[in-house]
Amino acid sequence: MNPMKYFNKSAIKIGFAALLGGFFLTGCEDVVDLETQTGPPQLVVDGWITNQAGPQTIKLTWSASYFDNTPAKPVLNAEVVVKDDKGTIYEFEDTAGNGNYIWQKTGDTLGHIGRKYTLTIKQGAETFTSSTEIKRVPAVDSIVYTKEKLPFEPDKGPREGYIAEFYARDFVGEGDTYWIKPVIRGKPEVPKATSISIAYDAAFGAGAPSDGLIFILPLRQSITTDTLYSAGHQVGVELHSITNEAFEFLKQIREQAGNGGLFATPIANIRSNVVNANPGGPKALGFFGSSAISRMETTIDPAKARPEDD
């Protein structure tokens, strides 16, 4: 999932109707055209490095109008380099010409826990930089699942199946933050931005007395997303360590994605950690982050399921 939606506004048509006494009155409806300016395209960075072996990718695109549904245009011919705090330089190349800048070196791993990394992007006359650090991540202890029968026929998936949850314990020491991703059939998936599951220590946010504890139940069960799992289904979890800055960024993405209805707040660009070296130059969007990852998978076996709750 690309968790970034960028908001350069164009013409907006807003329709509204009065709701009186529990009845919809459709006779009084106005359409208001709000003409707003569309800003110039901005560099969008979607970069996340990990401590896993294999290629690492930093995707660069151009922002577009909020109502532009065409695919994002790639940023071509940029220079993309990551440097760690020991002076090692990693060069990323867009060999396919599609805006995906990739580092790949056989037998080497880019990310290491405890190391800091600085991204430098040179695009035309502009130079952008960003920094991150790979934090510690606890091991996943186990994955369990419980049989469940829904009291109604769901729109999606089986009525009877299994709720999966994982067990892991936060490190002692307040302020560890994590991104929890379901693993479905061997691949981590975040189907929509409103499904982003993040944790501060073992709970949802700072201030809860959860340091050093097992992750709370809603977080553990966040690997069960839109539907129940069936017997034989492969399910798992990836626990990503993230910085506090990344935690806030992901939280804002989730809030923006769920922002709607009568009391919705005005949409706005989410603050990026990518900075132009020229304070007067164009600003960037997106995020450059990093993670250490712990992972576990299992196959749903009815014989090993926990007893159904009464």
JSON list of N, CA and C in Angstrom, two decimals, residues 110-135:
[
{"chain": "A", "resi": 110, "resn": "LEU", "atom": "N", "xyz": [21.35, -3.58, 3.74]},
{"chain": "A", "resi": 110, "resn": "LEU", "atom": "CA", "xyz": [21.49, -2.14, 3.94]},
{"chain": "A", "resi": 110, "resn": "LEU", "atom": "C", "xyz": [21.23, -1.75, 5.39]},
{"chain": "A", "resi": 111, "resn": "GLY", "atom": "N", "xyz": [20.07, -2.15, 5.93]},
{"chain": "A", "resi": 111, "resn": "GLY", "atom": "CA", "xyz": [19.64, -1.66, 7.23]},
{"chain": "A", "resi": 111, "resn": "GLY", "atom": "C", "xyz": [20.16, -2.48, 8.40]},
{"chain": "A", "resi": 112, "resn": "HIS", "atom": "N", "xyz": [20.52, -1.78, 9.48]},
{"chain": "A", "resi": 112, "resn": "HIS", "atom": "CA", "xyz": [20.99, -2.44, 10.70]},
{"chain": "A", "resi": 112, "resn": "HIS", "atom": "C", "xyz": [20.42, -1.71, 11.91]},
{"chain": "A", "resi": 113, "resn": "ILE", "atom": "N", "xyz": [19.97, -2.47, 12.91]},
{"chain": "A", "resi": 113, "resn": "ILE", "atom": "CA", "xyz": [19.38, -1.88, 14.10]},
{"chain": "A", "resi": 113, "resn": "ILE", "atom": "C", "xyz": [20.38, -0.97, 14.80]},
{"chain": "A", "resi": 114, "resn": "GLY", "atom": "N", "xyz": [19.91, 0.20, 15.19]},
{"chain": "A", "resi": 114, "resn": "GLY", "atom": "CA", "xyz": [20.75, 1.16, 15.90]},
{"chain": "A", "resi": 114, "resn": "GLY", "atom": "C", "xyz": [21.51, 2.13, 15.01]},
{"chain": "A", "resi": 115, "resn": "ARG", "atom": "N", "xyz": [21.48, 1.92, 13.71]},
{"chain": "A", "resi": 115, "resn": "ARG", "atom": "CA", "xyz": [22.19, 2.81, 12.79]},
{"chain": "A", "resi": 115, "resn": "ARG", "atom": "C", "xyz": [21.27, 3.91, 12.29]},
{"chain": "A", "resi": 116, "resn": "LYS", "atom": "N", "xyz": [21.86, 5.05, 11.95]},
{"chain": "A", "resi": 116, "resn": "LYS", "atom": "CA", "xyz": [21.12, 6.18, 11.41]},
{"chain": "A", "resi": 116, "resn": "LYS", "atom": "C", "xyz": [21.44, 6.34, 9.93]},
{"chain": "A", "resi": 117, "resn": "TYR", "atom": "N", "xyz": [20.45, 6.81, 9.18]},
{"chain": "A", "resi": 117, "resn": "TYR", "atom": "CA", "xyz": [20.57, 6.89, 7.73]},
{"chain": "A", "resi": 117, "resn": "TYR", "atom": "C", "xyz": [20.08, 8.25, 7.23]},
{"chain": "A", "resi": 118, "resn": "THR", "atom": "N", "xyz": [20.81, 8.80, 6.26]},
{"chain": "A", "resi": 118, "resn": "THR", "atom": "CA", "xyz": [20.44, 10.08, 5.66]},
{"chain": "A", "resi": 118, "resn": "THR", "atom": "C", "xyz": [20.22, 9.89, 4.17]},
{"chain": "A", "resi": 119, "resn": "LEU", "atom": "N", "xyz": [19.05, 10.30, 3.72]},
{"chain": "A", "resi": 119, "resn": "LEU", "atom": "CA", "xyz": [18.69, 10.25, 2.30]},
{"chain": "A", "resi": 119, "resn": "LEU", "atom": "C", "xyz": [18.98, 11.60, 1.66]},
{"chain": "A", "resi": 120, "resn": "THR", "atom": "N", "xyz": [19.60, 11.57, 0.48]},
{"chain": "A", "resi": 120, "resn": "THR", "atom": "CA", "xyz": [19.83, 12.78, -0.31]},
{"chain": "A", "resi": 120, "resn": "THR", "atom": "C", "xyz": [19.28, 12.56, -1.71]},
{"chain": "A", "resi": 121, "resn": "ILE", "atom": "N", "xyz": [18.41, 13.47, -2.15]},
{"chain": "A", "resi": 121, "resn": "ILE", "atom": "CA", "xyz": [17.84, 13.40, -3.49]},
{"chain": "A", "resi": 121, "resn": "ILE", "atom": "C", "xyz": [18.20, 14.69, -4.22]},
{"chain": "A", "resi": 122, "resn": "LYS", "atom": "N", "xyz": [18.85, 14.56, -5.36]},
{"chain": "A", "resi": 122, "resn": "LYS", "atom": "CA", "xyz": [19.12, 15.70, -6.22]},
{"chain": "A", "resi": 122, "resn": "LYS", "atom": "C", "xyz": [18.24, 15.60, -7.45]},
{"chain": "A", "resi": 123, "resn": "GLN", "atom": "N", "xyz": [17.34, 16.58, -7.60]},
{"chain": "A", "resi": 123, "resn": "GLN", "atom": "CA", "xyz": [16.41, 16.58, -8.72]},
{"chain": "A", "resi": 123, "resn": "GLN", "atom": "C", "xyz": [16.44, 17.96, -9.36]},
{"chain": "A", "resi": 124, "resn": "GLY", "atom": "N", "xyz": [17.01, 18.02, -10.55]},
{"chain": "A", "resi": 124, "resn": "GLY", "atom": "CA", "xyz": [17.20, 19.32, -11.19]},
{"chain": "A", "resi": 124, "resn": "GLY", "atom": "C", "xyz": [18.13, 20.19, -10.35]},
{"chain": "A", "resi": 125, "resn": "ALA", "atom": "N", "xyz": [17.68, 21.41, -10.06]},
{"chain": "A", "resi": 125, "resn": "ALA", "atom": "CA", "xyz": [18.50, 22.33, -9.27]},
{"chain": "A", "resi": 125, "resn": "ALA", "atom": "C", "xyz": [18.28, 22.18, -7.77]},
{"chain": "A", "resi": 126, "resn": "GLU", "atom": "N", "xyz": [17.37, 21.29, -7.38]},
{"chain": "A", "resi": 126, "resn": "GLU", "atom": "CA", "xyz": [17.00, 21.16, -5.97]},
{"chain": "A", "resi": 126, "resn": "GLU", "atom": "C", "xyz": [17.66, 19.95, -5.32]},
{"chain": "A", "resi": 127, "resn": "THR", "atom": "N", "xyz": [17.98, 20.09, -4.03]},
{"chain": "A", "resi": 127, "resn": "THR", "atom": "CA", "xyz": [18.52, 19.00, -3.23]},
{"chain": "A", "resi": 127, "resn": "THR", "atom": "C", "xyz": [17.66, 18.82, -1.99]},
{"chain": "A", "resi": 128, "resn": "PHE", "atom": "N", "xyz": [17.18, 17.61, -1.79]},
{"chain": "A", "resi": 128, "resn": "PHE", "atom": "CA", "xyz": [16.31, 17.29, -0.65]},
{"chain": "A", "resi": 128, "resn": "PHE", "atom": "C", "xyz": [17.01, 16.28, 0.25]},
{"chain": "A", "resi": 129, "resn": "THR", "atom": "N", "xyz": [16.81, 16.40, 1.55]},
{"chain": "A", "resi": 129, "resn": "THR", "atom": "CA", "xyz": [17.42, 15.47, 2.49]},
{"chain": "A", "resi": 129, "resn": "THR", "atom": "C", "xyz": [16.40, 15.03, 3.54]},
{"chain": "A", "resi": 130, "resn": "SER", "atom": "N", "xyz": [16.68, 13.87, 4.15]},
{"chain": "A", "resi": 130, "resn": "SER", "atom": "CA", "xyz": [15.87, 13.35, 5.23]},
{"chain": "A", "resi": 130, "resn": "SER", "atom": "C", "xyz": [16.69, 12.34, 6.02]},
{"chain": "A", "resi": 131, "resn": "SER", "atom": "N", "xyz": [16.37, 12.18, 7.30]},
{"chain": "A", "resi": 131, "resn": "SER", "atom": "CA", "xyz": [17.11, 11.25, 8.15]},
{"chain": "A", "resi": 131, "resn": "SER", "atom": "C", "xyz": [16.17, 10.34, 8.92]},
{"chain": "A", "resi": 132, "resn": "THR", "atom": "N", "xyz": [16.66, 9.14, 9.23]},
{"chain": "A", "resi": 132, "resn": "THR", "atom": "CA", "xyz": [15.88, 8.18, 10.00]},
{"chain": "A", "resi": 132, "resn": "THR", "atom": "C", "xyz": [16.83, 7.29, 10.78]},
{"chain": "A", "resi": 133, "resn": "GLU", "atom": "N", "xyz": [16.27, 6.46, 11.65]},
{"chain": "A", "resi": 133, "resn": "GLU", "atom": "CA", "xyz": [17.05, 5.51, 12.45]},
{"chain": "A", "resi": 133, "resn": "GLU", "atom": "C", "xyz": [16.29, 4.21, 12.56]},
{"chain": "A", "resi": 134, "resn": "ILE", "atom": "N", "xyz": [16.99, 3.09, 12.49]},
{"chain": "A", "resi": 134, "resn": "ILE", "atom": "CA", "xyz": [16.34, 1.79, 12.64]},
{"chain": "A", "resi": 134, "resn": "ILE", "atom": "C", "xyz": [16.33, 1.41, 14.11]},
{"chain": "A", "resi": 135, "resn": "LYS", "atom": "N", "xyz": [15.13, 1.32, 14.67]},
{"chain": "A", "resi": 135, "resn": "LYS", "atom": "CA", "xyz": [14.95, 1.04, 16.08]},
{"chain": "A", "resi": 135, "resn": "LYS", "atom": "C", "xyz": [14.86, -0.48, 16.34]}
]
